[in-house]
GROMACS .gro file of C-alpha atoms in nm:
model
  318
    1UNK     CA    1   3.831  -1.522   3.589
    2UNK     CA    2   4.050  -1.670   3.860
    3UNK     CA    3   4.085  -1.467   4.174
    4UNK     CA    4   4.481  -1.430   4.178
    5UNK     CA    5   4.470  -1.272   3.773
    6UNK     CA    6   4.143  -1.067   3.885
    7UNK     CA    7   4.311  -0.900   4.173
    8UNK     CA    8   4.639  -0.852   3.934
    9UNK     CA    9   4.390  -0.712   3.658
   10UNK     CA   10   4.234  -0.444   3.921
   11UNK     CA   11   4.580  -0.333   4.049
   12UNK     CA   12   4.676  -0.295   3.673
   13UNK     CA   13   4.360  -0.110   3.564
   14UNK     CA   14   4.494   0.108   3.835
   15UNK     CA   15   4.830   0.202   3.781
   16UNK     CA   16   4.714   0.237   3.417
   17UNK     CA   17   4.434   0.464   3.511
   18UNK     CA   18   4.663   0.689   3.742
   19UNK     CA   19   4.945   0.711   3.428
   20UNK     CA   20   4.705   0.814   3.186
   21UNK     CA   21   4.734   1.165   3.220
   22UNK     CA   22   5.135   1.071   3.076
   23UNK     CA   23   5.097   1.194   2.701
   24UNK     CA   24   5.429   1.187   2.586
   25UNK     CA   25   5.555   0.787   2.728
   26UNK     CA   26   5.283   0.495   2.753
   27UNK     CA   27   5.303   0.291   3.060
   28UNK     CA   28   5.512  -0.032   2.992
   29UNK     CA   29   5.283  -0.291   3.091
   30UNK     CA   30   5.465  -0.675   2.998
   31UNK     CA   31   5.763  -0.676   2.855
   32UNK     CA   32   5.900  -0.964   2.574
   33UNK     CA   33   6.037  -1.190   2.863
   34UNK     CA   34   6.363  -1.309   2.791
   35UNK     CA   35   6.415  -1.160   2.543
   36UNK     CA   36   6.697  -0.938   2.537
   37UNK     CA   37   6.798  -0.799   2.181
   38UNK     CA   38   6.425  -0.663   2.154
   39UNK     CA   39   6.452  -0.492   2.511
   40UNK     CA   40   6.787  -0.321   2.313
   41UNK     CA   41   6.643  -0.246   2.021
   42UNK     CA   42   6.483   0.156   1.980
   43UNK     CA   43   6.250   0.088   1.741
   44UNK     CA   44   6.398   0.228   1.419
   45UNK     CA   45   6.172   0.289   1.135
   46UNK     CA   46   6.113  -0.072   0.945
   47UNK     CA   47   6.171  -0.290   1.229
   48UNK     CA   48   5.845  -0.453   1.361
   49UNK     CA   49   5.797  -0.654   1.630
   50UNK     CA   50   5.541  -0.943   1.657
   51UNK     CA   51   5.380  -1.108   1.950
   52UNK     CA   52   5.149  -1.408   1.906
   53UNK     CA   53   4.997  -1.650   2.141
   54UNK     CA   54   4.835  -1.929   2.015
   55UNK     CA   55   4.534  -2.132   2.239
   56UNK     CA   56   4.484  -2.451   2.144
   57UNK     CA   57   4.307  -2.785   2.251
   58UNK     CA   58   4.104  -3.096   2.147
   59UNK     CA   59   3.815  -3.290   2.273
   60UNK     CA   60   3.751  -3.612   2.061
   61UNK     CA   61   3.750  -3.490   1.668
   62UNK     CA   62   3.669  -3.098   1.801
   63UNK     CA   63   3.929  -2.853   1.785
   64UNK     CA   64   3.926  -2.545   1.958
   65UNK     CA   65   4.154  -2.281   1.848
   66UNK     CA   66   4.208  -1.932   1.917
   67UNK     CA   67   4.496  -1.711   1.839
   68UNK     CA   68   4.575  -1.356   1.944
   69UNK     CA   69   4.811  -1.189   1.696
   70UNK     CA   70   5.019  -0.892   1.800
   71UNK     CA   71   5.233  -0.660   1.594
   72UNK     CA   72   5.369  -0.304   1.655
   73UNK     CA   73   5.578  -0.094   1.415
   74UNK     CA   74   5.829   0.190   1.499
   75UNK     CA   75   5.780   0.484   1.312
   76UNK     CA   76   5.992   0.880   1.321
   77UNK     CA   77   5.724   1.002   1.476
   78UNK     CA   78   5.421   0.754   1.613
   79UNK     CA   79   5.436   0.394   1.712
   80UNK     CA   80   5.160   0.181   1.490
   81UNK     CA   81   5.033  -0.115   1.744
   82UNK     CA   82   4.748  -0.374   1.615
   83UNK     CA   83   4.586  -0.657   1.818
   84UNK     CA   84   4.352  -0.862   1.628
   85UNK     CA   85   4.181  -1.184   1.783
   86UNK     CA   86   4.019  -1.508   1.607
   87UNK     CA   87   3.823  -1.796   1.734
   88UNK     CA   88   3.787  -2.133   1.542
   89UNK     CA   89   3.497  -2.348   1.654
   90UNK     CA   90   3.181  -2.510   1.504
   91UNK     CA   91   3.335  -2.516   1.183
   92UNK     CA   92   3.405  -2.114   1.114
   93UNK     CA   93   3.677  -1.803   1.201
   94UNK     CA   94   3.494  -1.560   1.450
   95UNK     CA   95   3.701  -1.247   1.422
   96UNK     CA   96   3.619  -1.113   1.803
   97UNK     CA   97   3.949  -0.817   1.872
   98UNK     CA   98   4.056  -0.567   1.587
   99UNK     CA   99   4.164  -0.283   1.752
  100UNK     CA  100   4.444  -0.034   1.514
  101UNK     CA  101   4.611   0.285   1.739
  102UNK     CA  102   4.916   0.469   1.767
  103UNK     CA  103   5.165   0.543   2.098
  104UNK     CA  104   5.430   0.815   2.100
  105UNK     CA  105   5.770   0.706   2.055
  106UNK     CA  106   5.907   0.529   2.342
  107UNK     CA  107   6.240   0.317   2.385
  108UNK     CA  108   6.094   0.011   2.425
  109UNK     CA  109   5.823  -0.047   2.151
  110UNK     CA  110   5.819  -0.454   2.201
  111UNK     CA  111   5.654  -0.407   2.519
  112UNK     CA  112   5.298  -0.512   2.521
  113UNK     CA  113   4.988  -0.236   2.583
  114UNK     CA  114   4.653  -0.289   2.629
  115UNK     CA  115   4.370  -0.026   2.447
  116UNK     CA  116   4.003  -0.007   2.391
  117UNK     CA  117   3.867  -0.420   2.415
  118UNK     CA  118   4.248  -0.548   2.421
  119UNK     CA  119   4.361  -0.604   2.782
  120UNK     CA  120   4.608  -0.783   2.971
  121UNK     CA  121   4.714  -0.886   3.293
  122UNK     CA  122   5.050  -0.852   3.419
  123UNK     CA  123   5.238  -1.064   3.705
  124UNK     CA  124   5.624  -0.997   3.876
  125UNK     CA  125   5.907  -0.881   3.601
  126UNK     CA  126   5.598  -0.740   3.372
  127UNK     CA  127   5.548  -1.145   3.276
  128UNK     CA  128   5.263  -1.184   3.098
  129UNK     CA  129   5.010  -1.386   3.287
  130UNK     CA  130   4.667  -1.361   3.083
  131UNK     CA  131   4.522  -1.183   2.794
  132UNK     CA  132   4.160  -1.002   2.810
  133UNK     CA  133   3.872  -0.923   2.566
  134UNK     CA  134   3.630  -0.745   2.723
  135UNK     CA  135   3.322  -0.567   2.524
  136UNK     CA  136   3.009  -0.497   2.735
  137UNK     CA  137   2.861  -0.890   2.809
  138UNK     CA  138   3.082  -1.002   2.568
  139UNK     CA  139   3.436  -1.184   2.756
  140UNK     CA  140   3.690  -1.385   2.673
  141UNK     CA  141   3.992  -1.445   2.910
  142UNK     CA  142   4.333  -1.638   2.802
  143UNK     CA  143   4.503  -1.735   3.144
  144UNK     CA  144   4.836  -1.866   3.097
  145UNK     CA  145   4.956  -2.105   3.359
  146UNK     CA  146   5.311  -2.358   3.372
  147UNK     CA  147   5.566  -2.343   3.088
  148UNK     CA  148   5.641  -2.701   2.961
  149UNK     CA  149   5.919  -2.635   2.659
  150UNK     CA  150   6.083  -2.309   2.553
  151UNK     CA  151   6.312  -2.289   2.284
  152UNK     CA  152   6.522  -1.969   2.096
  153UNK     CA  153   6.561  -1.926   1.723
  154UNK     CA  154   6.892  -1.769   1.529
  155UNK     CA  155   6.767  -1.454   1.468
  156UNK     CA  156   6.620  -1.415   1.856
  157UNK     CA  157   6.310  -1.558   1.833
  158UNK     CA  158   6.176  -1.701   2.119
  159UNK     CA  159   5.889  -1.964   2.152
  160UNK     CA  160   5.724  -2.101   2.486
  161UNK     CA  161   5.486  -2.351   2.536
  162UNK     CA  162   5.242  -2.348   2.838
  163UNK     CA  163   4.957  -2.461   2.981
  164UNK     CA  164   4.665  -2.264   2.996
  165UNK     CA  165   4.251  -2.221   3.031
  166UNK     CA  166   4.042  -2.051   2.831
  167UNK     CA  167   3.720  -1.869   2.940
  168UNK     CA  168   3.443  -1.800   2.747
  169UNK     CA  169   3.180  -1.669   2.920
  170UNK     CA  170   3.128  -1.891   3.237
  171UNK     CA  171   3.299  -2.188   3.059
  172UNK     CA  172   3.627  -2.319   3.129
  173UNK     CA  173   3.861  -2.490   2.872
  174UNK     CA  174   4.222  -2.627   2.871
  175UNK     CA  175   4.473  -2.666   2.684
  176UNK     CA  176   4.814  -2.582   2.549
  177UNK     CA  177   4.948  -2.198   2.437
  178UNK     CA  178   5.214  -2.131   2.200
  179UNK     CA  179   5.361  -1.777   2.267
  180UNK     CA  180   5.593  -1.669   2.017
  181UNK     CA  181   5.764  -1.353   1.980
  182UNK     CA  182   5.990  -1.256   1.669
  183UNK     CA  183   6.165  -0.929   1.486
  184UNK     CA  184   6.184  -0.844   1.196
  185UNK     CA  185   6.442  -0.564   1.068
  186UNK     CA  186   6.486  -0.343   0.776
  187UNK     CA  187   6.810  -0.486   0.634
  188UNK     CA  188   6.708  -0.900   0.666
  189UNK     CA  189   6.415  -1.030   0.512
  190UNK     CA  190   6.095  -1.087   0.656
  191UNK     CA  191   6.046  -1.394   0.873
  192UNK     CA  192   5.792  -1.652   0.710
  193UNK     CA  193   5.520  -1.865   0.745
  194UNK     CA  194   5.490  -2.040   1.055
  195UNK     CA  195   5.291  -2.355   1.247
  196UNK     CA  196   5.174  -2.459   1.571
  197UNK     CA  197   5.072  -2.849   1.545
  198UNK     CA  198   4.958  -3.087   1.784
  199UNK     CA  199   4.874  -3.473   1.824
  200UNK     CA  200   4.690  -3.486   2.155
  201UNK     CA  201   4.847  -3.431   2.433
  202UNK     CA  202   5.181  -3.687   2.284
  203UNK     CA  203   5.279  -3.414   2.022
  204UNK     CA  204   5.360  -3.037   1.968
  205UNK     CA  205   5.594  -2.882   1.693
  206UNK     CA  206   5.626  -2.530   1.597
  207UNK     CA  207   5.745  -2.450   1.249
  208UNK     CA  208   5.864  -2.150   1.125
  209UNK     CA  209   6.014  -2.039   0.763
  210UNK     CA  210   6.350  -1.844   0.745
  211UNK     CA  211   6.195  -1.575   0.556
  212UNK     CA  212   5.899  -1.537   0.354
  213UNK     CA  213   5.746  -1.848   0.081
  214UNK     CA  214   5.873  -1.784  -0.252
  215UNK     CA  215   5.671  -1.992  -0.524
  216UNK     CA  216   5.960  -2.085  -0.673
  217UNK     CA  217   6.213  -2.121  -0.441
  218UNK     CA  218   6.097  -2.223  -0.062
  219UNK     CA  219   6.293  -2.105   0.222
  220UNK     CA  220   6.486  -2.306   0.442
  221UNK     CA  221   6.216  -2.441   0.763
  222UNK     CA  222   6.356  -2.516   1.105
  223UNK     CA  223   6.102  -2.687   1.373
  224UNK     CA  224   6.086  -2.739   1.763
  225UNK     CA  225   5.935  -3.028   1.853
  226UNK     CA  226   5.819  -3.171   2.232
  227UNK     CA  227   5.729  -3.564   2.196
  228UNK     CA  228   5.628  -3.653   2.566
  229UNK     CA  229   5.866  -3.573   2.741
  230UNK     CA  230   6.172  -3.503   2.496
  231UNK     CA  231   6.253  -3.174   2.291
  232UNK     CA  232   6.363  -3.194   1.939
  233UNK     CA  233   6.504  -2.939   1.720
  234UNK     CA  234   6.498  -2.997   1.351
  235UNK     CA  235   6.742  -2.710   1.196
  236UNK     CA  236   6.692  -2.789   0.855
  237UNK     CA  237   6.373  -2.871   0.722
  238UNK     CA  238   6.214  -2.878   0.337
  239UNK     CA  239   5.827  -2.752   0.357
  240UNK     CA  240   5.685  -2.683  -0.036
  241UNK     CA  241   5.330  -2.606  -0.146
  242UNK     CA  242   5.204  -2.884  -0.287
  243UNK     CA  243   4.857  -2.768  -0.401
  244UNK     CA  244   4.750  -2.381  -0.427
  245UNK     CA  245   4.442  -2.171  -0.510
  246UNK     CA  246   4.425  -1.873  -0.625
  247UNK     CA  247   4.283  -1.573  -0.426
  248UNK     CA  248   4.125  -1.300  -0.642
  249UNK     CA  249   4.080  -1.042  -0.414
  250UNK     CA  250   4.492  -0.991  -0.350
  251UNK     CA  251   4.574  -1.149  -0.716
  252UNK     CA  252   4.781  -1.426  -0.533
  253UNK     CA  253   4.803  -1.758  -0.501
  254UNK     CA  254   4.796  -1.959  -0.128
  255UNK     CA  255   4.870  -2.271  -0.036
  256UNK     CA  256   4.627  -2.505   0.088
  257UNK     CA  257   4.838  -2.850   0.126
  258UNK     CA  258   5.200  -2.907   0.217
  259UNK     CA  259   5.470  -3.179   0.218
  260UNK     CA  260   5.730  -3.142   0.465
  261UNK     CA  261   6.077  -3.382   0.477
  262UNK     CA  262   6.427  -3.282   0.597
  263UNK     CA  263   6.729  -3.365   0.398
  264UNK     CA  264   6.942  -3.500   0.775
  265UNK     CA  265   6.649  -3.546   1.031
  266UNK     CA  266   6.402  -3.832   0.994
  267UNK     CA  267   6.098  -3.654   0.963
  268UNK     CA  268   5.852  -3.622   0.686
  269UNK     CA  269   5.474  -3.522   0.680
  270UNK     CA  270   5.161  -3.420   0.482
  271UNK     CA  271   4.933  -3.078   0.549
  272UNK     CA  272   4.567  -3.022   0.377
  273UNK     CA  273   4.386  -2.690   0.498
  274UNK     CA  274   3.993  -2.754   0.663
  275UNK     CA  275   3.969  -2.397   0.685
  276UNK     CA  276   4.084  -2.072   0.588
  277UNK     CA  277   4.072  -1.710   0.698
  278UNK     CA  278   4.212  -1.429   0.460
  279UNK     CA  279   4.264  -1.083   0.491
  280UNK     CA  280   4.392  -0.875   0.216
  281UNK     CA  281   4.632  -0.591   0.306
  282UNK     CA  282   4.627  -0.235   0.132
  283UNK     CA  283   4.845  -0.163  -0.125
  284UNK     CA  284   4.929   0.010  -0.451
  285UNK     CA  285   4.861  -0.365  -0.668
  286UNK     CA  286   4.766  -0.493  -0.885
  287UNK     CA  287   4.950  -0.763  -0.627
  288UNK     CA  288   4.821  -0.721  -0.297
  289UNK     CA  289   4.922  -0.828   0.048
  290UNK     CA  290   4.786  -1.134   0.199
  291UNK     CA  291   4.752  -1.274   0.553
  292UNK     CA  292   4.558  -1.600   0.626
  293UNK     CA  293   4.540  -1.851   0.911
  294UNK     CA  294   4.475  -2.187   0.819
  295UNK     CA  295   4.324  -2.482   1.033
  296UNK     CA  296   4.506  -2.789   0.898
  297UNK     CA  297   4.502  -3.133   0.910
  298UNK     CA  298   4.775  -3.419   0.849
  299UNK     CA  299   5.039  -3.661   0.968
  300UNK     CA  300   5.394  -3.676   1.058
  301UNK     CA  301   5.639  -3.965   1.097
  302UNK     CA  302   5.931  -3.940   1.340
  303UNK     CA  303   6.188  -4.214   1.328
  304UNK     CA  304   5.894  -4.437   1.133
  305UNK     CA  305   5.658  -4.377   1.443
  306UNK     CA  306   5.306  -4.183   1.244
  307UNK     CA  307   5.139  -3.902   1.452
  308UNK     CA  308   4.784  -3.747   1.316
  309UNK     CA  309   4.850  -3.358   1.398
  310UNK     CA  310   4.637  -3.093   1.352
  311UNK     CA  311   4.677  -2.695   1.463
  312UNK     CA  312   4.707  -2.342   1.322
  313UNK     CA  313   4.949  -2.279   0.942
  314UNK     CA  314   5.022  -1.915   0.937
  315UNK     CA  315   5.082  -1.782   0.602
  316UNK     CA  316   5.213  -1.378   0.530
  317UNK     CA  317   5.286  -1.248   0.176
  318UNK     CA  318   5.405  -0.869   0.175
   0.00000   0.00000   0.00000
């Protein structure tokens, strides 16, 4: 851990330790920088609001990923928060955070708050400046560092790319974060599936579905692109499930390859899944929800030029 985020952790352990006596309003610890029509919202019963950052890098054919996936859900009386963690290495998904609680209502239930293993680390304007698992020996540290791209969806999303290093144990790693954070309301549909691709250090596009995959009909994609040193925006994009298989234990079936075009940008591509994790959601059934996160492999052409990507395909049926 770097000095500067270890004195910020200590001084936050500390305020946090002094407010815990506080039953009835949890400290608010990092706020969704930026943006504004969550720090406006009251957290009405079926909104949600998600929070994901996405760690990333490559060394020759290795890839190295690790997302943290955040999502807290207004209710009348309780606020449901989970924080659930995943590293991809060596050729398997290591689940390391699960962690499931409730807060008391509060009128600003986007804000971040640590519990039990799930920490963070908070710098000026409650900014987010690193993310913490910490379980006896076991550590793992996420320190974000400078923001290269940031980009805002139509329904206030709001995506950020940064530098960053990961520690595990004594080891440190860099690469590239995605931090993404989204709504979702009770009157529009869910927001879908969603990517975060890379092609060395050339490349990185975020895609993201306008609502949820239909087998049938696929919703309109839009996608953010950074290619050196120039940001794209693809508004319209075409992403269908070319090959599926089915998953018994939600009675669904899930994609595991992908063509992508766009019907006014030049852009088309290819995904293929190399690995899978699945978690199946409760539910009356027989149909069952599904969540899975998907290494993938595959190309892309812009404007004729072919990039080799790879990265993280998040797919959500409710």
């Amino acid at each position: 851990m770097t000095r500067g985020i270890l004195i910020r952790f200590i001084a936050l352990s500390f305020v946090l330790s002094l407010s815990a006596c506080r039953e009835h309003e949890p400290v608010p610890v990092a706020d969704l920088s930026g943006t504004q029509l969550m720090l406006r919202e009251t957290g009405l019963p079926g909104q949600s609001y998600e929070r994901n950052f996405v760690f990333m890098t490559t060394t020759g054919d290795s890839l190295l990923l690790v997302p943290w996936l955040l999502e807290t859900t207004p209710g009348s009386n309780a606020i449901s928060r989970e924080a659930r963690g995943w590293i991809r290495r060596s050729g398997a998904w290591e689940p390391f955070l699960a962690e499931r609680w409730e807060t008391p209502p509060t009128s600003h239930p986007a804000r971040i708050l640590p519990h039990g293993t799930f920490r963070i680390v908070a710098g000026e304007s409650d900014i987010i400046d690193g993310i913490i698992y910490a379980e006896g020996p076991r550590n793992l540290e996420l320190a974000l560092g400078r923001p290269v791209a940031q980009w805002g969806g139509p329904r206030e999303e709001r995506f950020q790319l940064l530098e960053a290093s990961l520690y595990l144990g004594d080891q440190r790693v860099s690469g590239m974060v995605l931090d993404m954070a989204r709504i979702n309301s009770a009157d529009t549909p869910p927001r879908g599936d969603w990517a975060f691709l890379t092609s060395g250090d050339s490349l990185q596009v975020v895609l993201q579905g306008d609502m949820e995959h239909d087998i049938d009909i696929p919703p309109n994609y839009r996608g953010w692109v950074r290619l050196d040193s120039e940001e794209l925006q693809w508004p319209s994009l075409r992403i269908d499930w070319t090959l599926t298989s089915a998953y018994q234990p939600a009675r669904q079936n899930v994609p595991i390859s992908w063509s992508l075009s766009s019907p006014i940008e030049s852009v088309d591509g290819t995904l293929a899944v190399l690995a899978a994790e699945i978690v199946t959601g409760a539910g009356a059934g027989p149909v069952l929800p599904v969540q899975a996160l998907f290494e993938v492999a595959g190309t892309i052409s812009i404007d004729g030029l072919s990039f080799p990507v790879r990265g993280l395909f998040r797919h959500r049926r409710r």
